[in-house]
Amino acid sequence: MVRQERALRTRRLILEAAASVFDEFGYEGATIGEVVSRAGVTRGAVYFHFASKRDLAQGVVEEQFVQDGVPERSCKLQEFVDTGMVVAHLMPRDPLLSAGARLSLGQDVFDDLGGGAIPGWISRMEALLIAAGERGELLPHVVPADTAWLITAAWTGVQIQSQKLCGRADLELRVSGLFQHLMPSVAVPGVLGSLQMGPDRGAQVVAEVAAAQVAAEGGGGSSAQSRTGAEVVVDGVGVG
């Protein structure tokens, strides 16, 4: 058990180092040697967990889907919005998310990684929209698969433009604006009026999850606090 926990910690350390390298240099410019240097592990340790640079990049992309999730809501459209807002809050703060975006959108790796994280985000958002439809939250014309694809693509475009213009400094504000523009064409009026879509919504949900973790661990503090922020989510809308 101790050996397994140590291996999991080492794997996570390698992924975090790899994320920072991919985010800084892109896929082609990244090297295993730089990952080894930043992780403070041996080259053998990296290859024990990941057979190649491609496997390492795939691990970075997939890691965002095994993080703690956005809290489940009775209103699935609120969960839908929360997902996008939490990712917007965390992306400027979490190299794993930022690197996942770069790896998913980079032309040099698209064929190699099969679209990166984008298909996973589309699938997640479609599932939330299907659940919302079953609860009567969607307008009659909404087709979950089409809407998930379009909103994921719109989120991706907002992220790219925010990154280019101001290094994602306004990402939460812009994603909030995206939802406020698009959700009236998705949600029935009774649900639309209750949706919380402000630019601080992501931070609020992150704080909610962190508080729940502390409570679940009996207020232990340090271990729960170490998982706040970057490790809180990610079941969200496209990271592109």
Tab-separated table of C-alpha atoms in Angstrom:
chain	number	residue	atom	x	y	z
A	1	MET	CA	0.000	0.000	0.000
A	2	VAL	CA	2.796	2.430	0.887
A	3	ARG	CA	4.595	1.607	-2.359
A	4	GLN	CA	1.408	2.156	-4.345
A	5	GLU	CA	0.797	5.537	-2.719
A	6	ARG	CA	4.383	6.548	-3.425
A	7	ALA	CA	3.973	5.538	-7.064
A	8	LEU	CA	0.787	7.580	-7.373
A	9	ARG	CA	2.509	10.622	-5.859
A	10	THR	CA	5.438	10.228	-8.246
A	11	ARG	CA	3.110	9.898	-11.220
A	12	ARG	CA	1.259	13.046	-10.204
A	13	LEU	CA	4.555	14.905	-9.730
A	14	ILE	CA	5.650	13.878	-13.214
A	15	LEU	CA	2.330	14.959	-14.734
A	16	GLU	CA	2.482	18.360	-13.066
A	17	ALA	CA	6.050	18.879	-14.295
A	18	ALA	CA	5.115	17.695	-17.781
A	19	ALA	CA	2.141	20.047	-17.837
A	20	SER	CA	4.342	23.036	-17.099
A	21	VAL	CA	6.771	21.970	-19.833
A	22	PHE	CA	4.068	21.354	-22.470
A	23	ASP	CA	2.347	24.611	-21.542
A	24	GLU	CA	5.581	26.559	-21.934
A	25	PHE	CA	7.126	24.888	-24.979
A	26	GLY	CA	4.284	23.073	-26.750
A	27	TYR	CA	4.387	19.434	-27.751
A	28	GLU	CA	7.232	19.617	-30.257
A	29	GLY	CA	9.423	21.804	-28.059
A	30	ALA	CA	8.950	19.762	-24.888
A	31	THR	CA	11.584	17.220	-23.902
A	32	ILE	CA	11.629	14.346	-21.448
A	33	GLY	CA	14.858	15.775	-20.057
A	34	GLU	CA	13.132	19.011	-19.052
A	35	VAL	CA	10.314	17.036	-17.426
A	36	VAL	CA	12.869	15.008	-15.462
A	37	SER	CA	14.573	18.213	-14.318
A	38	ARG	CA	11.373	19.917	-13.175
A	39	ALA	CA	9.923	16.838	-11.495
A	40	GLY	CA	13.156	16.063	-9.664
A	41	VAL	CA	12.932	12.373	-10.556
A	42	THR	CA	15.028	10.004	-12.631
A	43	ARG	CA	14.485	9.406	-16.315
A	44	GLY	CA	13.731	5.801	-15.412
A	45	ALA	CA	10.915	6.926	-13.134
A	46	VAL	CA	9.332	8.865	-15.995
A	47	TYR	CA	9.565	5.904	-18.364
A	48	PHE	CA	8.203	3.566	-15.695
A	49	HIS	CA	4.933	5.521	-15.780
A	50	PHE	CA	4.954	6.779	-19.387
A	51	ALA	CA	6.498	4.923	-22.309
A	52	SER	CA	6.964	7.973	-24.549
A	53	LYS	CA	6.426	11.709	-24.848
A	54	ARG	CA	3.124	10.975	-26.549
A	55	ASP	CA	1.987	8.858	-23.586
A	56	LEU	CA	3.040	11.646	-21.249
A	57	ALA	CA	1.046	14.203	-23.217
A	58	GLN	CA	-1.956	11.870	-23.235
A	59	GLY	CA	-1.606	11.513	-19.459
A	60	VAL	CA	-1.695	15.293	-19.035
A	61	VAL	CA	-4.826	15.521	-21.193
A	62	GLU	CA	-6.586	12.706	-19.340
A	63	GLU	CA	-5.658	13.844	-15.842
A	64	GLN	CA	-8.235	16.626	-15.889
A	65	PHE	CA	-10.996	14.034	-16.139
A	66	VAL	CA	-10.021	12.264	-12.905
A	67	GLN	CA	-10.060	15.345	-10.678
A	68	ASP	CA	-12.767	15.958	-8.100
A	69	GLY	CA	-15.912	17.083	-9.897
A	70	VAL	CA	-18.205	20.060	-9.826
A	71	PRO	CA	-20.879	19.339	-7.190
A	72	GLU	CA	-23.926	17.552	-8.512
A	73	ARG	CA	-26.957	19.874	-8.690
A	74	SER	CA	-30.658	19.187	-8.782
A	75	CYS	CA	-30.721	21.758	-11.593
A	76	LYS	CA	-28.557	20.246	-14.315
A	77	LEU	CA	-28.255	23.496	-16.239
A	78	GLN	CA	-26.724	25.099	-13.155
A	79	GLU	CA	-24.270	22.205	-13.056
A	80	PHE	CA	-23.632	22.825	-16.758
A	81	VAL	CA	-22.845	26.494	-16.129
A	82	ASP	CA	-20.820	25.701	-13.004
A	83	THR	CA	-18.641	23.345	-14.986
A	84	GLY	CA	-17.711	25.991	-17.517
A	85	MET	CA	-17.203	28.683	-14.886
A	86	VAL	CA	-14.987	26.510	-12.683
A	87	VAL	CA	-12.761	25.620	-15.619
A	88	ALA	CA	-12.549	29.330	-16.465
A	89	HIS	CA	-11.514	30.052	-12.867
A	90	LEU	CA	-8.920	27.303	-12.709
A	91	MET	CA	-7.342	27.428	-16.161
A	92	PRO	CA	-5.131	30.471	-15.475
A	93	ARG	CA	-4.098	28.858	-12.180
A	94	ASP	CA	-3.621	25.190	-13.096
A	95	PRO	CA	-0.862	24.110	-15.512
A	96	LEU	CA	-2.618	20.784	-16.111
A	97	LEU	CA	-5.668	22.550	-17.517
A	98	SER	CA	-3.634	25.096	-19.433
A	99	ALA	CA	-1.381	22.434	-20.918
A	100	GLY	CA	-4.403	20.299	-21.748
A	101	ALA	CA	-5.792	23.220	-23.740
A	102	ARG	CA	-2.553	23.740	-25.631
A	103	LEU	CA	-2.163	20.037	-26.369
A	104	SER	CA	-5.782	19.754	-27.472
A	105	LEU	CA	-5.595	22.714	-29.846
A	106	GLY	CA	-2.022	22.577	-31.115
A	107	GLN	CA	-1.810	21.713	-34.798
A	108	ASP	CA	1.408	19.784	-34.153
A	109	VAL	CA	-0.353	17.246	-31.926
A	110	PHE	CA	-3.954	17.104	-33.151
A	111	ASP	CA	-3.583	13.898	-35.165
A	112	ASP	CA	-1.333	12.308	-32.563
A	113	LEU	CA	-3.705	12.845	-29.642
A	114	GLY	CA	-6.985	12.502	-31.494
A	115	GLY	CA	-8.427	15.877	-30.519
A	116	GLY	CA	-6.993	15.853	-27.011
A	117	ALA	CA	-9.485	16.702	-24.303
A	118	ILE	CA	-12.113	18.184	-26.614
A	119	PRO	CA	-14.157	14.989	-27.205
A	120	GLY	CA	-14.272	14.367	-23.455
A	121	TRP	CA	-15.589	17.855	-22.734
A	122	ILE	CA	-18.231	17.573	-25.441
A	123	SER	CA	-19.367	14.225	-24.052
A	124	ARG	CA	-19.529	15.570	-20.496
A	125	MET	CA	-21.582	18.589	-21.515
A	126	GLU	CA	-23.915	16.501	-23.664
A	127	ALA	CA	-24.595	14.206	-20.699
A	128	LEU	CA	-25.513	17.206	-18.544
A	129	LEU	CA	-27.838	18.553	-21.224
A	130	ILE	CA	-29.527	15.167	-21.605
A	131	ALA	CA	-30.101	15.094	-17.836
A	132	ALA	CA	-31.411	18.667	-17.989
A	133	GLY	CA	-33.849	17.656	-20.717
A	134	GLU	CA	-35.154	14.786	-18.614
A	135	ARG	CA	-35.921	17.329	-15.875
A	136	GLY	CA	-37.768	19.661	-18.237
A	137	GLU	CA	-35.093	22.364	-18.114
A	138	LEU	CA	-34.505	22.675	-21.869
A	139	LEU	CA	-36.441	24.562	-24.515
A	140	PRO	CA	-38.138	22.199	-27.006
A	141	HIS	CA	-35.766	22.892	-29.909
A	142	VAL	CA	-32.570	22.022	-28.000
A	143	VAL	CA	-30.695	18.946	-29.255
A	144	PRO	CA	-28.168	18.044	-26.517
A	145	ALA	CA	-25.471	16.699	-28.856
A	146	ASP	CA	-25.595	19.773	-31.117
A	147	THR	CA	-25.765	22.246	-28.254
A	148	ALA	CA	-22.894	20.587	-26.392
A	149	TRP	CA	-20.729	20.763	-29.527
A	150	LEU	CA	-21.559	24.406	-30.194
A	151	ILE	CA	-21.139	25.659	-26.626
A	152	THR	CA	-17.890	23.754	-26.240
A	153	ALA	CA	-16.646	25.341	-29.461
A	154	ALA	CA	-17.760	28.795	-28.270
A	155	TRP	CA	-16.025	28.296	-24.909
A	156	THR	CA	-12.900	27.258	-26.776
A	157	GLY	CA	-12.985	30.397	-28.884
A	158	VAL	CA	-13.457	32.608	-25.834
A	159	GLN	CA	-10.484	30.940	-24.135
A	160	ILE	CA	-8.241	31.396	-27.165
A	161	GLN	CA	-9.172	35.045	-27.600
A	162	SER	CA	-8.741	35.783	-23.885
A	163	GLN	CA	-5.340	34.084	-23.942
A	164	LYS	CA	-4.197	36.033	-26.987
A	165	LEU	CA	-5.410	39.435	-25.785
A	166	CYS	CA	-4.647	39.414	-22.070
A	167	GLY	CA	-3.174	36.090	-20.961
A	168	ARG	CA	-6.599	34.884	-19.743
A	169	ALA	CA	-6.863	37.732	-17.214
A	170	ASP	CA	-10.488	38.305	-18.219
A	171	LEU	CA	-11.427	34.678	-18.898
A	172	GLU	CA	-14.003	34.395	-16.107
A	173	LEU	CA	-15.681	37.629	-17.169
A	174	ARG	CA	-15.801	36.546	-20.811
A	175	VAL	CA	-17.085	33.035	-20.095
A	176	SER	CA	-19.755	34.533	-17.854
A	177	GLY	CA	-20.767	36.754	-20.767
A	178	LEU	CA	-20.857	33.733	-23.055
A	179	PHE	CA	-23.292	31.879	-20.801
A	180	GLN	CA	-25.443	34.965	-20.294
A	181	HIS	CA	-25.754	35.317	-24.066
A	182	LEU	CA	-26.343	31.643	-24.879
A	183	MET	CA	-28.403	30.215	-22.039
A	184	PRO	CA	-31.613	32.137	-22.981
A	185	SER	CA	-31.688	29.982	-26.126
A	186	VAL	CA	-31.251	26.786	-24.077
A	187	ALA	CA	-33.121	27.074	-20.757
A	188	VAL	CA	-36.850	27.343	-20.143
A	189	PRO	CA	-37.744	30.718	-18.574
A	190	GLY	CA	-38.383	29.342	-15.098
A	191	VAL	CA	-34.912	27.806	-14.968
A	192	LEU	CA	-33.138	30.647	-16.749
A	193	GLY	CA	-34.161	33.124	-14.054
A	194	SER	CA	-32.562	31.007	-11.346
A	195	LEU	CA	-29.202	30.346	-13.019
A	196	GLN	CA	-26.143	31.884	-11.372
A	197	MET	CA	-23.786	32.908	-14.171
A	198	GLY	CA	-21.753	35.786	-12.745
A	199	PRO	CA	-17.990	36.047	-13.304
A	200	ASP	CA	-17.290	35.029	-9.695
A	201	ARG	CA	-19.340	31.834	-9.961
A	202	GLY	CA	-16.315	29.617	-10.584
A	203	ALA	CA	-14.520	30.874	-7.489
A	204	GLN	CA	-17.663	30.327	-5.420
A	205	VAL	CA	-17.963	26.709	-6.518
A	206	VAL	CA	-14.259	26.064	-5.911
A	207	ALA	CA	-14.673	27.408	-2.381
A	208	GLU	CA	-17.763	25.248	-1.898
A	209	VAL	CA	-15.891	22.095	-2.889
A	210	ALA	CA	-12.927	22.979	-0.684
A	211	ALA	CA	-15.218	23.513	2.326
A	212	ALA	CA	-16.927	20.188	1.671
A	213	GLN	CA	-13.553	18.435	1.575
A	214	VAL	CA	-12.549	19.962	4.901
A	215	ALA	CA	-15.853	18.918	6.449
A	216	ALA	CA	-15.520	15.374	5.086
A	217	GLU	CA	-12.097	15.049	6.676
A	218	GLY	CA	-13.276	16.326	10.030
A	219	GLY	CA	-11.828	19.792	9.605
A	220	GLY	CA	-8.315	18.370	9.351
A	221	GLY	CA	-7.283	21.369	7.327
A	222	SER	CA	-3.893	20.790	5.766
A	223	SER	CA	-4.626	17.809	3.542
A	224	ALA	CA	-7.912	19.263	2.358
A	225	GLN	CA	-6.436	22.692	1.818
A	226	SER	CA	-3.714	21.188	-0.339
A	227	ARG	CA	-6.393	20.035	-2.768
A	228	THR	CA	-8.174	23.356	-3.162
A	229	GLY	CA	-7.791	25.485	-6.244
A	230	ALA	CA	-6.215	23.577	-9.102
A	231	GLU	CA	-7.406	20.127	-8.079
A	232	VAL	CA	-11.031	20.935	-7.453
A	233	VAL	CA	-12.593	20.167	-10.813
A	234	VAL	CA	-12.725	19.160	-13.814
A	235	ASP	CA	-15.882	17.876	-15.381
A	236	GLY	CA	-16.273	20.850	-17.598
A	237	VAL	CA	-16.864	22.536	-20.841
A	238	GLY	CA	-14.218	22.483	-23.520
A	239	VAL	CA	-10.809	23.566	-22.425
A	240	GLY	CA	-9.740	24.742	-25.737
